[in-house]
Coordinates of C-alpha atoms and ligand atoms in Angstrom, one line a residue:
M1 CA -33.1 -13.8 128.4
N2 CA -33.8 -17.1 130.1
E3 CA -33.5 -20.7 128.8
S4 CA -37.2 -21.2 128.2
E5 CA -37.4 -18.1 125.9
N6 CA -34.5 -19.5 123.9
A7 CA -36.0 -23.0 123.9
M8 CA -39.2 -21.7 122.2
S9 CA -37.3 -20.7 119.1
T10 CA -36.7 -24.4 118.2
S11 CA -39.0 -27.3 118.3
I12 CA -37.8 -30.4 120.0
S13 CA -39.9 -32.5 117.6
S14 CA -38.4 -31.0 114.5
P15 CA -36.9 -33.6 112.1
E16 CA -33.3 -32.4 112.7
W17 CA -33.5 -32.9 116.5
Q18 CA -35.3 -36.2 116.0
R19 CA -32.6 -37.4 113.7
L20 CA -29.9 -36.4 116.3
R21 CA -31.7 -38.2 119.1
D22 CA -32.2 -41.3 117.0
E23 CA -28.5 -41.3 116.1
F24 CA -27.6 -40.8 119.8
L25 CA -29.7 -43.8 120.7
H26 CA -28.2 -45.9 118.0
R27 CA -24.6 -45.0 119.0
F28 CA -24.8 -45.1 122.8
A29 CA -27.8 -47.4 123.3
A30 CA -29.5 -44.9 125.7
P31 CA -31.8 -42.0 125.0
A32 CA -30.4 -38.5 125.1
D33 CA -32.2 -36.3 127.6
L34 CA -30.3 -33.0 127.1
L35 CA -30.4 -31.0 123.8
V36 CA -28.5 -27.9 123.3
R37 CA -28.2 -25.5 120.4
A38 CA -25.8 -22.6 119.7
P39 CA -26.0 -20.5 116.5
G40 CA -23.2 -19.3 114.4
R41 CA -23.0 -15.6 113.5
V42 CA -22.4 -13.4 110.6
N43 CA -20.9 -10.0 111.1
L44 CA -22.5 -7.1 109.2
I45 CA -19.7 -4.6 109.9
G46 CA -16.9 -4.0 112.4
E47 CA -14.1 -6.4 111.4
H48 CA -11.2 -7.0 113.7
T49 CA -12.4 -4.2 115.9
D50 CA -13.5 -6.4 118.9
Y51 CA -10.0 -7.2 120.3
N52 CA -9.1 -3.5 119.8
G53 CA -12.0 -2.6 122.2
Y54 CA -14.1 -1.1 119.4
P55 CA -17.7 -2.3 118.7
V56 CA -19.0 -4.8 116.1
L57 CA -22.5 -5.4 114.5
P58 CA -23.1 -9.1 114.0
L59 CA -26.3 -11.3 114.1
A60 CA -26.8 -14.8 115.2
I61 CA -27.8 -16.9 112.1
D62 CA -30.2 -19.7 111.6
R63 CA -27.4 -22.3 111.3
E64 CA -26.3 -23.8 114.6
I65 CA -24.2 -26.4 116.5
R66 CA -26.5 -29.0 118.1
I67 CA -25.7 -31.4 121.0
A68 CA -27.7 -34.4 122.2
A69 CA -26.3 -35.6 125.5
V70 CA -26.7 -37.4 128.8
R71 CA -25.2 -36.5 132.2
R72 CA -22.6 -39.0 133.4
P73 CA -22.2 -40.2 137.0
D74 CA -18.4 -39.6 136.8
D75 CA -16.0 -36.9 135.7
Q76 CA -15.5 -38.3 132.2
V77 CA -16.4 -36.7 128.9
L78 CA -17.1 -38.9 125.9
M79 CA -17.9 -37.1 122.6
Q80 CA -18.7 -38.2 119.1
N81 CA -19.5 -36.1 116.1
G82 CA -22.1 -36.5 113.4
R83 CA -19.5 -35.5 110.9
R84 CA -17.5 -38.7 110.6
A85 CA -14.3 -36.7 109.7
F86 CA -14.2 -35.7 113.4
A87 CA -13.1 -38.7 115.4
E88 CA -14.4 -39.7 118.9
R89 CA -12.7 -37.9 121.8
F90 CA -12.5 -38.9 125.5
F91 CA -11.0 -37.2 128.5
R92 CA -11.5 -36.6 132.2
L93 CA -12.4 -33.2 133.5
S94 CA -9.0 -32.9 135.2
E95 CA -7.5 -33.2 131.7
A96 CA -9.5 -30.3 130.2
T97 CA -6.6 -27.9 130.3
V98 CA -4.3 -30.3 128.3
P99 CA -5.0 -29.6 124.6
F100 CA -5.4 -32.2 121.9
A101 CA -3.3 -31.6 118.8
L102 CA -3.5 -28.1 117.2
G103 CA -6.8 -27.8 115.2
D104 CA -8.5 -30.8 116.9
W105 CA -12.3 -30.3 117.3
G106 CA -12.0 -31.5 120.9
N107 CA -10.1 -28.5 121.9
Y108 CA -13.1 -26.2 121.5
V109 CA -15.0 -28.4 124.0
K110 CA -12.0 -28.5 126.3
A111 CA -11.7 -24.7 126.0
A112 CA -15.2 -24.2 127.3
L113 CA -14.8 -26.7 130.2
A114 CA -11.4 -25.4 131.2
G115 CA -12.8 -21.8 131.2
L116 CA -15.6 -22.8 133.6
Q117 CA -13.6 -25.1 135.8
D118 CA -13.2 -22.6 138.7
R119 CA -17.0 -22.2 138.9
M120 CA -17.7 -25.9 139.1
P121 CA -18.3 -28.0 142.3
H122 CA -15.4 -30.2 143.4
S123 CA -17.3 -33.3 142.2
A124 CA -18.2 -31.9 138.8
R125 CA -19.7 -34.4 136.4
G126 CA -19.0 -35.0 132.7
F127 CA -21.2 -36.1 129.9
T128 CA -21.6 -38.3 126.9
A129 CA -22.5 -36.2 123.9
L130 CA -23.2 -36.4 120.2
F131 CA -22.3 -33.1 118.4
D132 CA -23.7 -32.1 115.0
G133 CA -24.7 -28.9 113.3
T134 CA -25.4 -26.8 110.3
V135 CA -22.8 -24.1 110.6
P136 CA -20.4 -24.4 107.7
P137 CA -16.9 -25.0 109.2
A138 CA -13.9 -22.8 108.5
A139 CA -16.1 -20.2 106.8
G140 CA -15.9 -17.2 109.1
L141 CA -19.4 -18.0 110.5
S142 CA -18.0 -18.9 114.0
S143 CA -18.8 -22.6 114.0
S144 CA -15.9 -22.8 116.5
S145 CA -17.4 -20.3 119.0
A146 CA -20.8 -21.9 118.6
L147 CA -19.2 -25.2 119.6
V148 CA -17.6 -23.5 122.6
V149 CA -20.9 -21.9 123.6
A150 CA -22.9 -25.1 123.2
S151 CA -20.4 -27.1 125.2
A152 CA -20.4 -24.5 128.0
L153 CA -24.2 -24.5 128.3
L154 CA -24.2 -28.3 128.4
F155 CA -21.5 -28.4 131.1
L156 CA -23.2 -25.7 133.2
H157 CA -26.6 -27.5 133.0
V158 CA -25.1 -30.9 133.8
N159 CA -23.7 -29.5 137.0
E160 CA -26.6 -27.2 137.8
V161 CA -24.4 -24.1 137.8
Q162 CA -25.8 -20.7 136.6
V163 CA -23.8 -17.9 135.0
D164 CA -25.2 -14.7 133.7
R165 CA -25.1 -14.6 129.9
L166 CA -23.1 -11.4 129.6
E167 CA -20.6 -12.8 132.0
L168 CA -20.5 -16.1 130.3
A169 CA -19.8 -14.5 126.9
D170 CA -16.8 -12.7 128.5
V171 CA -15.6 -15.9 130.2
L172 CA -15.9 -17.9 126.9
A173 CA -14.2 -15.2 124.8
R174 CA -11.1 -15.6 127.1
A175 CA -11.6 -19.4 127.3
E176 CA -11.5 -19.8 123.5
R177 CA -7.9 -18.4 123.3
F178 CA -7.0 -21.9 124.6
V179 CA -7.2 -23.0 120.9
G180 CA -4.4 -20.5 120.0
T181 CA -6.3 -17.5 118.5
A182 CA -5.7 -14.0 120.0
G183 CA -9.3 -13.1 119.0
G184 CA -11.9 -10.8 120.5
G185 CA -15.3 -11.4 122.1
M186 CA -17.7 -10.9 119.2
D187 CA -18.5 -14.5 118.4
Q188 CA -19.4 -15.9 121.8
A189 CA -21.5 -12.8 122.6
A190 CA -23.4 -13.1 119.3
S191 CA -24.1 -16.8 119.8
L192 CA -25.3 -16.4 123.4
L193 CA -27.3 -13.2 123.0
G194 CA -28.7 -13.3 119.5
R195 CA -32.2 -11.8 119.1
P196 CA -34.7 -12.7 116.3
G197 CA -35.1 -9.9 113.7
H198 CA -32.1 -8.0 115.1
A199 CA -28.4 -7.4 114.7
L200 CA -26.5 -6.8 117.9
K201 CA -24.3 -3.7 118.5
I202 CA -21.7 -5.2 120.8
D203 CA -19.3 -3.0 122.8
F204 CA -16.4 -4.5 124.8
F205 CA -14.5 -3.9 128.0
P206 CA -17.0 -4.0 129.6
L207 CA -19.2 -6.2 127.4
R208 CA -22.5 -4.4 126.4
V209 CA -25.1 -5.6 123.9
R210 CA -27.8 -3.5 122.2
P211 CA -30.2 -5.1 119.7
V212 CA -30.6 -3.1 116.4
A213 CA -33.6 -4.0 114.3
L214 CA -32.9 -5.2 110.8
P215 CA -34.9 -3.6 108.0
F216 CA -37.7 -6.0 107.1
A217 CA -37.5 -5.1 103.4
Y218 CA -34.0 -6.7 103.2
R219 CA -32.5 -10.1 103.8
V220 CA -29.0 -11.0 104.9
V221 CA -27.5 -13.4 102.3
I222 CA -24.3 -15.4 103.1
C223 CA -22.1 -16.6 100.2
N224 CA -19.3 -19.0 100.9
S225 CA -16.3 -18.3 98.7
L226 CA -15.5 -22.1 99.2
I227 CA -11.9 -21.2 100.0
A228 CA -11.6 -22.4 103.6
A229 CA -10.2 -20.2 106.3
P230 CA -8.9 -22.9 108.6
K231 CA -7.3 -22.2 112.0
T232 CA -4.2 -24.2 111.0
E233 CA -0.8 -23.1 112.0
S234 CA -0.2 -20.7 109.0
A235 CA -3.7 -19.2 109.2
L236 CA -3.2 -18.7 113.0
L237 CA 0.0 -16.9 112.4
E238 CA -1.6 -14.6 109.8
Y239 CA -4.6 -14.0 112.1
N240 CA -2.6 -13.4 115.3
R241 CA -0.2 -11.0 113.4
R242 CA -3.0 -8.4 113.3
P243 CA -3.7 -8.2 117.1
L244 CA 0.1 -8.0 117.6
E245 CA 0.5 -5.1 115.1
C246 CA -2.4 -3.3 116.8
R247 CA -0.8 -3.8 120.2
L248 CA 2.5 -2.4 118.8
A249 CA 0.7 0.6 117.5
V250 CA -0.8 1.1 121.0
L251 CA 2.8 1.1 122.5
L252 CA 4.0 3.7 120.0
L253 CA 1.0 5.9 120.4
C254 CA 1.2 5.8 124.2
R255 CA 4.9 6.9 124.0
Y256 CA 3.9 9.7 121.7
L257 CA 0.9 10.8 123.8
S258 CA 3.0 10.7 127.0
H259 CA 5.4 13.2 125.4
K260 CA 2.6 15.3 124.0
T261 CA 0.6 15.6 127.2
G262 CA 3.5 15.6 129.6
R263 CA 2.0 12.9 131.7
P264 CA 2.3 9.1 131.4
V265 CA -0.3 7.5 129.1
S266 CA -0.7 3.8 129.2
A267 CA -3.3 1.6 127.3
Q268 CA -3.9 -2.0 126.4
R269 CA -6.0 -1.4 123.2
L270 CA -6.5 1.2 120.5
A271 CA -10.0 2.1 121.9
D272 CA -8.4 3.0 125.2
L273 CA -6.8 5.9 123.4
A274 CA -10.0 7.2 121.8
A275 CA -10.3 10.0 124.4
F276 CA -7.1 11.6 123.1
P277 CA -7.6 13.8 120.0
L278 CA -5.3 12.4 117.4
S279 CA -5.4 13.3 113.7
E280 CA -4.6 10.7 111.0
E281 CA -1.6 12.8 110.0
E282 CA -0.3 12.7 113.6
A283 CA -0.9 9.0 113.7
A284 CA 0.9 8.6 110.4
S285 CA 4.0 10.4 111.7
V286 CA 4.1 8.1 114.8
L287 CA 3.3 4.8 113.1
G288 CA 4.5 5.3 109.5
P289 CA 5.9 4.5 107.1
Q290 CA 3.6 1.8 105.7
S291 CA 5.8 -1.0 107.0
L292 CA 8.5 -1.1 109.7
S293 CA 11.4 -3.5 110.1
L294 CA 12.1 -4.8 113.6
A295 CA 15.1 -2.5 113.9
Q296 CA 12.9 0.5 112.9
L297 CA 10.2 -0.5 115.3
L298 CA 12.6 -0.9 118.2
D299 CA 14.2 2.4 117.3
R300 CA 10.8 4.2 117.4
L301 CA 9.9 2.5 120.7
Q302 CA 13.3 3.2 122.1
M303 CA 13.4 -0.3 123.5
S304 CA 15.6 -3.4 123.2
L305 CA 14.1 -6.6 121.9
P306 CA 14.1 -8.2 125.4
E307 CA 12.3 -5.1 126.8
L308 CA 9.7 -5.3 124.1
L309 CA 9.1 -9.1 124.7
R310 CA 8.7 -8.4 128.4
V311 CA 6.1 -5.7 127.8
L312 CA 4.2 -8.0 125.4
H313 CA 4.5 -11.1 127.6
H314 CA 5.9 -12.9 124.5
A315 CA 8.7 -15.5 124.4
A316 CA 9.6 -14.5 120.9
L317 CA 8.6 -12.1 118.1
Q318 CA 8.1 -13.2 114.5
T319 CA 8.9 -10.4 112.1
P320 CA 6.6 -10.7 109.1
Q321 CA 8.5 -10.9 105.9
D322 CA 6.9 -7.6 104.7
G323 CA 7.5 -5.9 108.0
F324 CA 5.1 -4.6 110.7
K325 CA 2.3 -2.7 109.1
L326 CA 1.1 -0.6 112.0
L327 CA -0.2 2.5 110.1
P328 CA -2.5 0.6 107.7
R329 CA -3.8 -1.6 110.6
Y330 CA -4.5 1.5 112.8
L331 CA -6.3 3.3 110.0
H332 CA -8.5 0.3 109.3
V333 CA -9.5 -0.1 112.9
V334 CA -10.3 3.5 113.8
R335 CA -12.2 4.1 110.5
E336 CA -14.0 0.8 110.9
A337 CA -15.1 1.7 114.4
A338 CA -16.6 4.9 113.1
R339 CA -18.4 2.9 110.3
V340 CA -20.0 0.6 113.0
Q341 CA -21.5 3.6 114.7
A342 CA -22.7 5.0 111.4
A343 CA -24.1 1.6 110.4
C344 CA -26.2 1.4 113.6
E345 CA -27.7 4.8 112.8
A346 CA -28.3 3.8 109.1
L347 CA -30.2 0.6 110.2
E348 CA -32.2 2.5 112.9
Q349 CA -33.3 5.0 110.2
G350 CA -34.0 2.2 107.7
D351 CA -31.4 3.7 105.3
A352 CA -30.3 0.6 103.5
E353 CA -28.4 2.5 100.8
E354 CA -26.2 4.2 103.4
M355 CA -25.7 0.8 105.1
G356 CA -24.6 -0.5 101.7
R357 CA -22.0 2.3 101.2
L358 CA -20.6 1.6 104.7
M359 CA -20.3 -2.1 103.9
A360 CA -18.5 -1.3 100.6
A361 CA -16.0 1.0 102.4
S362 CA -15.5 -1.7 105.1
H363 CA -14.7 -4.4 102.5
E364 CA -12.2 -2.0 100.7
S365 CA -10.5 -1.3 104.0
C366 CA -10.3 -5.0 104.9
R367 CA -8.8 -5.6 101.5
S368 CA -6.3 -2.8 101.2
L369 CA -5.4 -1.8 104.8
Y370 CA -6.0 -4.9 106.9
E371 CA -5.1 -7.3 104.0
I372 CA -7.5 -10.1 105.0
S373 CA -9.4 -10.5 101.7
T374 CA -8.7 -13.0 98.9
A375 CA -9.2 -12.7 95.1
E376 CA -12.3 -15.0 95.5
L377 CA -13.9 -12.8 98.2
D378 CA -13.2 -9.7 96.1
R379 CA -14.9 -11.2 93.1
L380 CA -17.8 -12.5 95.1
V381 CA -18.4 -9.0 96.5
E382 CA -18.2 -7.5 92.9
I383 CA -20.7 -10.1 91.6
A384 CA -23.1 -9.5 94.5
L385 CA -23.1 -5.8 93.8
E386 CA -23.6 -6.4 90.1
H387 CA -26.7 -8.5 90.9
G388 CA -28.5 -6.0 93.1
A389 CA -27.1 -6.3 96.6
V390 CA -27.3 -2.9 98.3
G391 CA -24.2 -3.8 100.3
S392 CA -21.7 -6.7 100.3
R393 CA -18.4 -7.4 102.1
L394 CA -16.3 -10.2 103.5
T395 CA -17.3 -11.3 107.0
G396 CA -15.4 -12.7 109.9
A397 CA -11.6 -13.2 110.2
G398 CA -11.1 -13.3 106.4
F399 CA -8.3 -15.2 104.5
G400 CA -11.2 -17.1 102.9
G401 CA -14.7 -17.9 104.2
C402 CA -17.8 -16.0 103.4
T403 CA -19.2 -12.7 102.3
V404 CA -22.4 -11.1 103.7
S405 CA -24.8 -9.2 101.4
L406 CA -27.9 -7.1 102.1
V407 CA -30.5 -7.9 99.4
A408 CA -34.0 -6.6 98.9
R409 CA -36.4 -9.4 100.0
E410 CA -38.2 -9.8 96.7
K411 CA -34.8 -10.0 94.8
V412 CA -33.3 -12.8 96.9
D413 CA -34.2 -15.7 94.7
D414 CA -32.9 -14.0 91.5
F415 CA -29.8 -12.9 93.4
I416 CA -29.0 -16.4 94.5
A417 CA -29.4 -17.8 91.0
A418 CA -27.2 -15.1 89.5
V419 CA -24.4 -15.4 92.0
T420 CA -24.5 -19.2 91.6
R421 CA -24.1 -18.8 87.9
D422 CA -21.5 -16.1 87.8
Y423 CA -19.4 -16.9 90.9
Y424 CA -19.6 -20.7 91.5
E425 CA -20.3 -22.1 88.0
T426 CA -18.2 -19.6 86.1
F427 CA -15.5 -17.9 88.1
L428 CA -14.8 -20.5 90.7
A429 CA -15.2 -23.6 88.5
C430 CA -12.5 -22.1 86.2
R431 CA -10.2 -20.7 88.9
R432 CA -10.4 -23.5 91.5
P433 CA -12.1 -26.4 89.7
E434 CA -11.4 -28.8 92.7
T435 CA -13.9 -26.8 94.8
M436 CA -16.7 -27.5 92.4
E437 CA -15.8 -31.1 91.5
K438 CA -18.8 -32.6 93.3
G439 CA -21.1 -29.7 92.2
L440 CA -22.3 -26.8 94.3
P441 CA -22.2 -27.8 98.0
P442 CA -25.4 -27.4 100.0
D443 CA -25.5 -24.1 101.9
A444 CA -22.8 -22.5 99.7
I445 CA -25.2 -19.6 99.4
F446 CA -28.2 -18.9 101.6
A447 CA -30.4 -16.2 103.1
T448 CA -30.5 -16.2 106.9
E449 CA -32.9 -14.9 109.5
A450 CA -31.5 -13.4 112.7
A451 CA -31.8 -16.2 115.2
A452 CA -32.2 -16.3 119.0
G453 CA -29.2 -16.9 121.2
A454 CA -28.0 -20.3 122.3
G455 CA -30.0 -22.4 124.7
L456 CA -31.2 -25.7 126.1
I457 CA -34.1 -27.4 124.3
V458 CA -35.1 -29.7 127.1
Ligands
LIG501 P1 -13.9 -15.9 113.0 O1 -14.3 -15.4 111.7 O2 -14.9 -16.7 113.7 O3 -12.5 -16.6 113.0 C1 -12.4 -14.0 114.4 C2 -12.5 -13.7 115.9 C3 -13.4 -12.6 116.2 C4 -13.1 -11.3 115.4 C5 -13.1 -11.7 113.9 C6 -12.8 -10.6 113.0 C7 -12.2 -15.6 117.4 C8 -12.9 -16.8 118.1 N1 -13.0 -14.9 116.6 O4 -13.7 -14.6 114.0 O5 -13.3 -12.3 117.6 O6 -11.9 -10.8 115.7 O7 -12.2 -12.8 113.6 O8 -13.7 -9.5 113.1 O9 -11.0 -15.4 117.6

């Protein structure tokens, strides 16, 4: 896909872009001559499978990060944000690898620039940019990766450097770890490679993307639980705990499979072990019981703590209060991977009912095995199903954020009205009154089209 194809999906003269250009002119007393957009994404199914090397099935949404910018003659980056809560940031390109404070919005831009630094000419130039957008933040819709992707495209264009999109998605997935998440590559790939009318089956290591047509009779509806899933220190710990538990499961399984096969088995990710036939009972005997103390874990691994830290390349290991839950995490990941495959087949056959069953099973697994749901997300899923969604589940990292529902096109208006009444005005207003103090926020609930991937507008 080239830039002009992407550019066609958005009109430069649309009121939103005009407003951003006017604001740029007002703030910087010069017209912006570069406009970039990068969509957020919603994941239909395949949660926390990406960093395990298993596929996902997201779509780019019609909410996006937008940048209006000018190229600078020097190596400086000056950025402002349309959302006043995000203060102005300034740095030189040589400082891109030095992060701002944890959680700072500037780190997402720095992540992109740092990740591309080795592809830039010696005399790389910076930019003055005004960022804005319509992706709700901290909602599991990848506003952060959209910011990384948009910044990367701007930086590449400013310096007239070309990178193939698949390769760029890979580079940016690694680059975003700069902000402290141990995440996978779903979000950057969905934002860069989105296709109107289609979800994307994304496979990893190596990255491969296949569009899967969405059934026209249904729409994808996003409901924000209005409980934020911020990437603060505690949320990061909870998120990063899951990839660690999966990595520990890999170590134990490799040990077991080496004994079983009589030859050394080594692997980085759960998907690397997919070629070995392994029943769930066998896995349970290797990884169980449900939760392991550090001592039990080391005993099973036959390793000392320093040895384990060396293998993991970690300086320290935080033992979760409720222990390492390797078996439930493993069961979620391998069953979720199978559901992604089945979901692609269901969509390709136009079988929305089957898709709905798979989404329900995915949500239940996210809730009970991966433990990333909340009471609000669970209630939102229940209400969605009561009001006619064929499928509904939490989407994204979890711990708050949004659900995704599949709803028959002609029922969407009634669905939105019923969920607004039962979830926001009744359940949430009673349980968390502070979230509804100013009334229902715009975009708390909306139907989305599958959008085109990120691109330059001029
Ligand atoms: P969000 O919902 O954007 O925080 C995170 C990871 C994904 C994936 C999902 C769970 C990042 C940038 N994103 O997404 O790679 O693991 O959680 O499926 O780390």
